[in-house]
Amino acid sequence: MYTYDLDRFKGITIAMYSCYNEQGEIDQAAARALARYYANSGVKGLYVGGSSGEGMLQSVAERKQMLEAVIAEVGEELTIIAHVGAPATRDSVELAVHAEQVGAHAVSAVPAIYYRLSPQSVEAHWQAIVDSTSLPFIIYHIPQTTGFQLSKSLLSTMAQQDKVIGVKISAESTFELQQFKAAGGKDFLVLNGPDEQYLAGRSIGADGGIGGTYGVMPELFLKIESCYVQGDMAEAQKWQFIVNELIVELLSFPSLYGACKAILKLRGYDNGEPRLPLLPIASSDLERIQALNDQILSFISQAKGMK
């Protein structure tokens, strides 16, 4: 029987962006610098190679390089979850085995993408990953990109295994989040995916969250979490509303990840441009990016001053 410290997966986990050099190759030095920046912000963990990390646009070797850099820098300080989802099960298994070898604390995966798969196919895909390591496994449910709707039945079946400890749910329904929490049981982790409803997710049963926009404003999500834990729902709601307006601005650019990387570059963390077909920020948008960064930093300063 496997036993895991589930508390380490609760709270705020950043879905980390990937880092590239001018040639578009993985930049491990930049990845280490970004991981250090996040560790200093006070978050609980990093989710490496997921949607925000452009994992599906990278080779298996590149995904290994990113994970290795992050673990080398902060693996003893933060909880590192390696997203190993891939179109081919054999690639996911290879990534999972590597994640365990280099010291990741858990693995996670979406269903295999592109083909419209039956629940039996998805279960077999996830089971192969689960069986390949001794690490805990976190299901990643994001039907708007994978096209697969996870059922409570399949979730319950997977959750019966000791190694399947939770689900990252990026579906937009908090009702579904609550239903998954009920189906998994009280010790089954449910991690909120949609950043704009972090507080809603927490209030209906989520144990924490994993999010991409956390990467440009982790302090604001930490503020929401702190207010929620302290029982100050009015203050938590205030900060969620602030975050949501910032997310609206981020989504107004042609590429969310291009906008986030441009903001980090203004702060001294040049992680390169997102990999095509994800678009970089156009030069005509740089002034607007600067204004948004200033606005985020102002709110971060306010949040820190109110602790």
mmCIF file of C-alpha atoms in Angstrom:
data_model
loop_
_atom_site.group_PDB
_atom_site.id
_atom_site.type_symbol
_atom_site.label_atom_id
_atom_site.label_comp_id
_atom_site.label_asym_id
_atom_site.label_seq_id
_atom_site.Cartn_x
_atom_site.Cartn_y
_atom_site.Cartn_z
ATOM 1 C CA MET A 1 0.000 0.000 0.000
ATOM 2 C CA TYR A 2 1.315 3.412 -0.970
ATOM 3 C CA THR A 3 1.034 6.358 1.396
ATOM 4 C CA TYR A 4 1.606 9.936 0.311
ATOM 5 C CA ASP A 5 1.672 13.310 2.027
ATOM 6 C CA LEU A 6 -1.393 14.802 0.375
ATOM 7 C CA ASP A 7 -1.009 18.156 2.117
ATOM 8 C CA ARG A 8 1.970 19.006 -0.041
ATOM 9 C CA PHE A 9 -0.294 19.124 -3.104
ATOM 10 C CA LYS A 10 -2.789 21.561 -1.582
ATOM 11 C CA GLY A 11 -2.737 25.340 -1.959
ATOM 12 C CA ILE A 12 -1.239 27.342 -4.817
ATOM 13 C CA THR A 13 0.691 25.514 -7.557
ATOM 14 C CA ILE A 14 1.888 27.432 -10.610
ATOM 15 C CA ALA A 15 1.455 25.859 -14.034
ATOM 16 C CA MET A 16 4.945 26.850 -15.130
ATOM 17 C CA TYR A 17 5.810 28.311 -18.514
ATOM 18 C CA SER A 18 8.560 26.764 -20.607
ATOM 19 C CA CYS A 19 11.728 28.706 -21.288
ATOM 20 C CA TYR A 20 13.416 29.040 -24.667
ATOM 21 C CA ASN A 21 16.543 30.756 -25.998
ATOM 22 C CA GLU A 22 16.747 32.927 -29.104
ATOM 23 C CA GLN A 23 16.903 29.828 -31.288
ATOM 24 C CA GLY A 24 13.719 28.452 -29.760
ATOM 25 C CA GLU A 25 15.461 25.656 -27.864
ATOM 26 C CA ILE A 26 14.948 24.836 -24.183
ATOM 27 C CA ASP A 27 16.904 27.268 -22.000
ATOM 28 C CA GLN A 28 17.635 25.445 -18.753
ATOM 29 C CA ALA A 29 19.340 28.438 -17.134
ATOM 30 C CA ALA A 30 16.239 30.559 -17.743
ATOM 31 C CA ALA A 31 14.055 27.735 -16.407
ATOM 32 C CA ARG A 32 16.077 27.604 -13.209
ATOM 33 C CA ALA A 33 15.858 31.369 -12.782
ATOM 34 C CA LEU A 34 12.082 31.334 -13.273
ATOM 35 C CA ALA A 35 11.666 28.415 -10.865
ATOM 36 C CA ARG A 36 13.694 30.324 -8.271
ATOM 37 C CA TYR A 37 11.515 33.403 -8.762
ATOM 38 C CA TYR A 38 8.435 31.301 -8.082
ATOM 39 C CA ALA A 39 9.965 29.578 -5.067
ATOM 40 C CA ASN A 40 10.678 32.994 -3.571
ATOM 41 C CA SER A 41 7.042 34.035 -4.091
ATOM 42 C CA GLY A 42 5.805 31.526 -1.515
ATOM 43 C CA VAL A 43 3.796 29.100 -3.659
ATOM 44 C CA LYS A 44 3.528 25.421 -2.773
ATOM 45 C CA GLY A 45 4.552 23.870 -6.057
ATOM 46 C CA LEU A 46 5.124 23.878 -9.798
ATOM 47 C CA TYR A 47 3.263 21.931 -12.467
ATOM 48 C CA VAL A 48 5.730 21.359 -15.303
ATOM 49 C CA GLY A 49 4.915 20.506 -18.922
ATOM 50 C CA GLY A 50 1.197 21.197 -18.903
ATOM 51 C CA SER A 51 -0.891 23.513 -21.074
ATOM 52 C CA SER A 52 0.862 26.666 -19.851
ATOM 53 C CA GLY A 53 4.179 24.863 -20.239
ATOM 54 C CA GLU A 54 3.527 24.058 -23.923
ATOM 55 C CA GLY A 55 4.205 20.394 -23.241
ATOM 56 C CA MET A 56 2.188 19.236 -26.243
ATOM 57 C CA LEU A 57 4.376 21.364 -28.540
ATOM 58 C CA GLN A 58 7.618 19.809 -27.344
ATOM 59 C CA SER A 59 9.541 16.638 -27.971
ATOM 60 C CA VAL A 60 9.959 14.068 -25.215
ATOM 61 C CA ALA A 61 13.609 15.125 -24.856
ATOM 62 C CA GLU A 62 12.664 18.786 -24.464
ATOM 63 C CA ARG A 63 10.103 18.019 -21.810
ATOM 64 C CA LYS A 64 12.725 16.093 -19.885
ATOM 65 C CA GLN A 65 15.110 19.057 -20.106
ATOM 66 C CA MET A 66 12.562 21.462 -18.637
ATOM 67 C CA LEU A 67 11.715 19.140 -15.763
ATOM 68 C CA GLU A 68 15.361 18.455 -14.975
ATOM 69 C CA ALA A 69 16.144 22.171 -14.761
ATOM 70 C CA VAL A 70 13.216 22.905 -12.452
ATOM 71 C CA ILE A 71 13.974 20.002 -10.107
ATOM 72 C CA ALA A 72 17.679 20.877 -9.999
ATOM 73 C CA GLU A 73 16.795 24.378 -8.813
ATOM 74 C CA VAL A 74 13.823 23.948 -6.467
ATOM 75 C CA GLY A 75 13.062 20.234 -6.228
ATOM 76 C CA GLU A 76 13.935 20.147 -2.525
ATOM 77 C CA GLU A 77 11.824 23.221 -1.734
ATOM 78 C CA LEU A 78 8.655 22.945 -3.803
ATOM 79 C CA THR A 79 6.309 20.140 -4.778
ATOM 80 C CA ILE A 80 6.999 19.325 -8.426
ATOM 81 C CA ILE A 81 4.253 17.704 -10.482
ATOM 82 C CA ALA A 82 5.334 16.522 -13.914
ATOM 83 C CA HIS A 83 2.641 16.584 -16.574
ATOM 84 C CA VAL A 84 3.398 13.587 -18.791
ATOM 85 C CA GLY A 85 0.340 13.565 -21.030
ATOM 86 C CA ALA A 86 1.111 12.853 -24.686
ATOM 87 C CA PRO A 87 -0.725 11.556 -27.765
ATOM 88 C CA ALA A 88 1.121 8.232 -27.517
ATOM 89 C CA THR A 89 0.945 6.168 -24.336
ATOM 90 C CA ARG A 90 4.532 4.983 -24.722
ATOM 91 C CA ASP A 91 5.754 8.599 -24.633
ATOM 92 C CA SER A 92 3.730 9.295 -21.507
ATOM 93 C CA VAL A 93 5.197 6.229 -19.825
ATOM 94 C CA GLU A 94 8.728 7.271 -20.797
ATOM 95 C CA LEU A 95 8.132 10.740 -19.364
ATOM 96 C CA ALA A 96 6.668 9.290 -16.163
ATOM 97 C CA VAL A 97 9.611 6.959 -15.617
ATOM 98 C CA HIS A 98 11.983 9.874 -16.192
ATOM 99 C CA ALA A 99 10.028 12.075 -13.776
ATOM 100 C CA GLU A 100 10.460 9.518 -11.021
ATOM 101 C CA GLN A 101 14.157 9.102 -11.808
ATOM 102 C CA VAL A 102 14.900 12.830 -11.493
ATOM 103 C CA GLY A 103 12.879 13.405 -8.343
ATOM 104 C CA ALA A 104 9.405 14.658 -9.250
ATOM 105 C CA HIS A 105 6.828 14.278 -6.493
ATOM 106 C CA ALA A 106 3.898 13.261 -8.705
ATOM 107 C CA VAL A 107 2.882 12.787 -12.311
ATOM 108 C CA SER A 108 -0.258 13.966 -14.056
ATOM 109 C CA ALA A 109 -1.748 13.502 -17.504
ATOM 110 C CA VAL A 110 -4.551 14.486 -19.808
ATOM 111 C CA PRO A 111 -6.185 11.791 -21.914
ATOM 112 C CA ALA A 112 -4.300 11.025 -25.125
ATOM 113 C CA ILE A 113 -5.299 13.767 -27.561
ATOM 114 C CA TYR A 114 -6.355 14.010 -31.235
ATOM 115 C CA TYR A 115 -8.248 10.710 -31.516
ATOM 116 C CA ARG A 116 -11.752 10.554 -30.080
ATOM 117 C CA LEU A 117 -11.144 7.889 -27.477
ATOM 118 C CA SER A 118 -13.532 5.661 -25.584
ATOM 119 C CA PRO A 119 -13.495 5.696 -21.775
ATOM 120 C CA GLN A 120 -11.839 2.278 -21.956
ATOM 121 C CA SER A 121 -8.998 3.682 -24.079
ATOM 122 C CA VAL A 122 -8.452 6.609 -21.730
ATOM 123 C CA GLU A 123 -8.482 4.315 -18.720
ATOM 124 C CA ALA A 124 -5.874 2.068 -20.354
ATOM 125 C CA HIS A 125 -3.737 5.117 -21.197
ATOM 126 C CA TRP A 126 -3.836 6.436 -17.632
ATOM 127 C CA GLN A 127 -3.376 2.982 -16.128
ATOM 128 C CA ALA A 128 -0.174 2.439 -18.099
ATOM 129 C CA ILE A 129 1.185 5.673 -16.618
ATOM 130 C CA VAL A 130 0.064 4.755 -13.098
ATOM 131 C CA ASP A 131 1.685 1.320 -13.345
ATOM 132 C CA SER A 132 5.003 2.666 -14.660
ATOM 133 C CA THR A 133 6.151 4.368 -11.433
ATOM 134 C CA SER A 134 5.621 4.460 -7.687
ATOM 135 C CA LEU A 135 4.691 8.149 -7.867
ATOM 136 C CA PRO A 136 1.198 9.398 -7.088
ATOM 137 C CA PHE A 137 -0.906 10.201 -10.152
ATOM 138 C CA ILE A 138 -3.194 13.191 -10.698
ATOM 139 C CA ILE A 139 -5.775 13.022 -13.476
ATOM 140 C CA TYR A 140 -5.942 16.147 -15.638
ATOM 141 C CA HIS A 141 -9.473 16.883 -16.831
ATOM 142 C CA ILE A 142 -9.640 19.609 -19.476
ATOM 143 C CA PRO A 143 -12.408 18.632 -21.909
ATOM 144 C CA GLN A 144 -12.380 21.921 -23.820
ATOM 145 C CA THR A 145 -8.980 20.987 -25.303
ATOM 146 C CA THR A 146 -8.982 17.178 -25.219
ATOM 147 C CA GLY A 147 -12.569 16.590 -26.270
ATOM 148 C CA PHE A 148 -12.900 13.898 -23.599
ATOM 149 C CA GLN A 149 -15.565 14.210 -20.907
ATOM 150 C CA LEU A 150 -14.452 12.400 -17.773
ATOM 151 C CA SER A 151 -17.356 10.590 -16.144
ATOM 152 C CA LYS A 152 -17.884 10.158 -12.419
ATOM 153 C CA SER A 153 -17.864 6.433 -13.049
ATOM 154 C CA LEU A 154 -14.367 6.415 -14.568
ATOM 155 C CA LEU A 155 -13.123 8.846 -11.942
ATOM 156 C CA SER A 156 -14.441 6.608 -9.161
ATOM 157 C CA THR A 157 -12.835 3.540 -10.715
ATOM 158 C CA MET A 158 -9.438 5.240 -11.008
ATOM 159 C CA ALA A 159 -9.701 6.769 -7.525
ATOM 160 C CA GLN A 160 -9.950 3.338 -5.921
ATOM 161 C CA GLN A 161 -6.225 2.933 -6.486
ATOM 162 C CA ASP A 162 -3.834 4.186 -3.802
ATOM 163 C CA LYS A 163 -1.608 5.854 -6.369
ATOM 164 C CA VAL A 164 -4.416 7.892 -7.947
ATOM 165 C CA ILE A 165 -4.613 10.746 -5.466
ATOM 166 C CA GLY A 166 -6.586 13.447 -7.254
ATOM 167 C CA VAL A 167 -7.811 15.327 -10.290
ATOM 168 C CA LYS A 168 -6.911 18.704 -11.736
ATOM 169 C CA ILE A 169 -10.198 19.943 -13.131
ATOM 170 C CA SER A 170 -10.052 22.710 -15.715
ATOM 171 C CA ALA A 171 -13.646 22.284 -16.846
ATOM 172 C CA GLU A 172 -15.644 25.454 -16.316
ATOM 173 C CA SER A 173 -18.341 24.005 -14.072
ATOM 174 C CA THR A 174 -17.851 24.213 -10.322
ATOM 175 C CA PHE A 175 -20.776 21.817 -10.045
ATOM 176 C CA GLU A 176 -18.661 19.214 -11.835
ATOM 177 C CA LEU A 177 -15.813 19.982 -9.442
ATOM 178 C CA GLN A 178 -18.080 19.320 -6.474
ATOM 179 C CA GLN A 179 -19.375 16.127 -8.043
ATOM 180 C CA PHE A 180 -15.832 14.854 -8.644
ATOM 181 C CA LYS A 181 -14.927 15.605 -5.045
ATOM 182 C CA ALA A 182 -17.916 13.573 -3.890
ATOM 183 C CA ALA A 183 -17.104 10.729 -6.275
ATOM 184 C CA GLY A 184 -13.453 10.566 -5.251
ATOM 185 C CA GLY A 185 -14.039 10.592 -1.525
ATOM 186 C CA LYS A 186 -12.919 12.896 1.289
ATOM 187 C CA ASP A 187 -9.198 12.138 0.906
ATOM 188 C CA PHE A 188 -9.246 12.476 -2.888
ATOM 189 C CA LEU A 189 -7.672 15.752 -4.002
ATOM 190 C CA VAL A 190 -9.534 18.068 -6.336
ATOM 191 C CA LEU A 191 -7.436 20.917 -7.726
ATOM 192 C CA ASN A 192 -9.128 23.895 -9.357
ATOM 193 C CA GLY A 193 -8.042 24.677 -12.916
ATOM 194 C CA PRO A 194 -9.913 27.800 -14.125
ATOM 195 C CA ASP A 195 -8.000 30.679 -12.522
ATOM 196 C CA GLU A 196 -10.934 33.079 -12.716
ATOM 197 C CA GLN A 197 -12.948 30.872 -10.382
ATOM 198 C CA TYR A 198 -10.286 29.904 -7.866
ATOM 199 C CA LEU A 199 -12.348 31.113 -4.923
ATOM 200 C CA ALA A 200 -15.497 29.463 -6.257
ATOM 201 C CA GLY A 201 -13.622 26.192 -6.587
ATOM 202 C CA ARG A 202 -12.215 26.396 -3.078
ATOM 203 C CA SER A 203 -15.594 27.239 -1.582
ATOM 204 C CA ILE A 204 -17.229 24.195 -3.151
ATOM 205 C CA GLY A 205 -14.590 21.630 -2.289
ATOM 206 C CA ALA A 206 -11.300 22.177 -4.147
ATOM 207 C CA ASP A 207 -8.172 21.555 -2.074
ATOM 208 C CA GLY A 208 -6.118 24.110 -3.988
ATOM 209 C CA GLY A 209 -5.421 25.143 -7.535
ATOM 210 C CA ILE A 210 -3.045 24.782 -10.436
ATOM 211 C CA GLY A 211 -3.098 27.706 -12.826
ATOM 212 C CA GLY A 212 -1.272 29.419 -15.664
ATOM 213 C CA THR A 213 -1.993 33.064 -14.892
ATOM 214 C CA TYR A 214 -0.652 32.406 -11.384
ATOM 215 C CA GLY A 215 2.723 32.756 -13.107
ATOM 216 C CA VAL A 216 2.483 36.542 -13.472
ATOM 217 C CA MET A 217 0.692 37.222 -10.185
ATOM 218 C CA PRO A 218 1.271 34.390 -7.690
ATOM 219 C CA GLU A 219 1.036 36.829 -4.801
ATOM 220 C CA LEU A 220 -2.557 37.673 -5.681
ATOM 221 C CA PHE A 221 -3.640 34.040 -5.684
ATOM 222 C CA LEU A 222 -1.790 33.545 -2.410
ATOM 223 C CA LYS A 223 -3.773 36.491 -1.076
ATOM 224 C CA ILE A 224 -7.084 34.897 -2.113
ATOM 225 C CA GLU A 225 -6.012 31.633 -0.495
ATOM 226 C CA SER A 226 -4.931 33.364 2.708
ATOM 227 C CA CYS A 227 -8.223 35.254 3.009
ATOM 228 C CA TYR A 228 -10.205 32.080 2.333
ATOM 229 C CA VAL A 229 -8.322 30.080 4.958
ATOM 230 C CA GLN A 230 -8.844 32.881 7.479
ATOM 231 C CA GLY A 231 -12.564 32.879 6.742
ATOM 232 C CA ASP A 232 -12.621 36.414 5.318
ATOM 233 C CA MET A 233 -14.764 35.681 2.281
ATOM 234 C CA ALA A 234 -15.489 39.330 1.505
ATOM 235 C CA GLU A 235 -11.784 40.107 1.228
ATOM 236 C CA ALA A 236 -11.142 36.922 -0.742
ATOM 237 C CA GLN A 237 -13.928 37.871 -3.135
ATOM 238 C CA LYS A 238 -12.480 41.354 -3.554
ATOM 239 C CA TRP A 239 -9.129 39.936 -4.630
ATOM 240 C CA GLN A 240 -10.706 37.340 -6.910
ATOM 241 C CA PHE A 241 -12.561 40.158 -8.673
ATOM 242 C CA ILE A 242 -9.276 42.057 -9.085
ATOM 243 C CA VAL A 243 -7.598 38.950 -10.498
ATOM 244 C CA ASN A 244 -10.484 38.372 -12.888
ATOM 245 C CA GLU A 245 -10.187 41.840 -14.398
ATOM 246 C CA LEU A 246 -6.468 41.243 -14.907
ATOM 247 C CA ILE A 247 -7.228 37.916 -16.580
ATOM 248 C CA VAL A 248 -9.692 39.662 -18.899
ATOM 249 C CA GLU A 249 -6.856 41.982 -19.950
ATOM 250 C CA LEU A 250 -4.448 39.087 -20.440
ATOM 251 C CA LEU A 251 -6.984 37.301 -22.621
ATOM 252 C CA SER A 252 -7.436 40.397 -24.776
ATOM 253 C CA PHE A 253 -4.102 39.690 -26.473
ATOM 254 C CA PRO A 254 -3.860 37.213 -29.375
ATOM 255 C CA SER A 255 -1.886 34.835 -27.161
ATOM 256 C CA LEU A 256 -2.280 34.471 -23.395
ATOM 257 C CA TYR A 257 1.102 32.813 -23.082
ATOM 258 C CA GLY A 258 2.749 35.433 -25.261
ATOM 259 C CA ALA A 259 1.332 38.105 -22.953
ATOM 260 C CA CYS A 260 2.474 36.324 -19.800
ATOM 261 C CA LYS A 261 5.983 35.796 -21.137
ATOM 262 C CA ALA A 262 6.204 39.430 -22.220
ATOM 263 C CA ILE A 263 5.231 40.537 -18.705
ATOM 264 C CA LEU A 264 7.880 38.329 -17.130
ATOM 265 C CA LYS A 265 10.468 39.702 -19.540
ATOM 266 C CA LEU A 266 9.707 43.199 -18.240
ATOM 267 C CA ARG A 267 10.561 41.870 -14.778
ATOM 268 C CA GLY A 268 13.920 40.521 -15.909
ATOM 269 C CA TYR A 269 12.934 36.950 -16.742
ATOM 270 C CA ASP A 270 13.389 36.450 -20.475
ATOM 271 C CA ASN A 271 11.882 33.056 -21.266
ATOM 272 C CA GLY A 272 11.795 33.531 -25.017
ATOM 273 C CA GLU A 273 8.709 33.519 -27.160
ATOM 274 C CA PRO A 274 6.002 30.869 -27.024
ATOM 275 C CA ARG A 275 6.350 28.140 -29.608
ATOM 276 C CA LEU A 276 4.235 28.497 -32.730
ATOM 277 C CA PRO A 277 1.355 28.266 -33.323
ATOM 278 C CA LEU A 278 1.173 30.185 -30.020
ATOM 279 C CA LEU A 279 1.904 33.791 -30.879
ATOM 280 C CA PRO A 280 4.389 36.217 -29.337
ATOM 281 C CA ILE A 281 3.336 39.741 -28.412
ATOM 282 C CA ALA A 282 3.363 42.165 -31.347
ATOM 283 C CA SER A 283 5.470 45.295 -31.034
ATOM 284 C CA SER A 284 2.284 47.343 -31.292
ATOM 285 C CA ASP A 285 1.072 45.772 -28.023
ATOM 286 C CA LEU A 286 4.192 46.434 -25.948
ATOM 287 C CA GLU A 287 2.904 49.684 -24.478
ATOM 288 C CA ARG A 288 -0.291 47.955 -23.374
ATOM 289 C CA ILE A 289 1.726 45.087 -21.882
ATOM 290 C CA GLN A 290 3.816 47.569 -19.911
ATOM 291 C CA ALA A 291 0.681 49.209 -18.532
ATOM 292 C CA LEU A 292 -0.778 45.838 -17.543
ATOM 293 C CA ASN A 293 2.445 44.812 -15.831
ATOM 294 C CA ASP A 294 2.479 48.069 -13.875
ATOM 295 C CA GLN A 295 -1.112 47.450 -12.842
ATOM 296 C CA ILE A 296 -0.370 43.894 -11.671
ATOM 297 C CA LEU A 297 2.686 45.025 -9.706
ATOM 298 C CA SER A 298 0.631 47.740 -8.036
ATOM 299 C CA PHE A 299 -1.945 45.200 -6.877
ATOM 300 C CA ILE A 300 0.830 42.857 -5.695
ATOM 301 C CA SER A 301 2.257 45.689 -3.618
ATOM 302 C CA GLN A 302 -1.177 46.320 -2.107
ATOM 303 C CA ALA A 303 -1.688 42.635 -1.335
ATOM 304 C CA LYS A 304 1.658 42.377 0.434
ATOM 305 C CA GLY A 305 0.979 45.550 2.382
ATOM 306 C CA MET A 306 -2.288 44.128 3.718
ATOM 307 C CA LYS A 307 -0.806 40.972 5.207
#
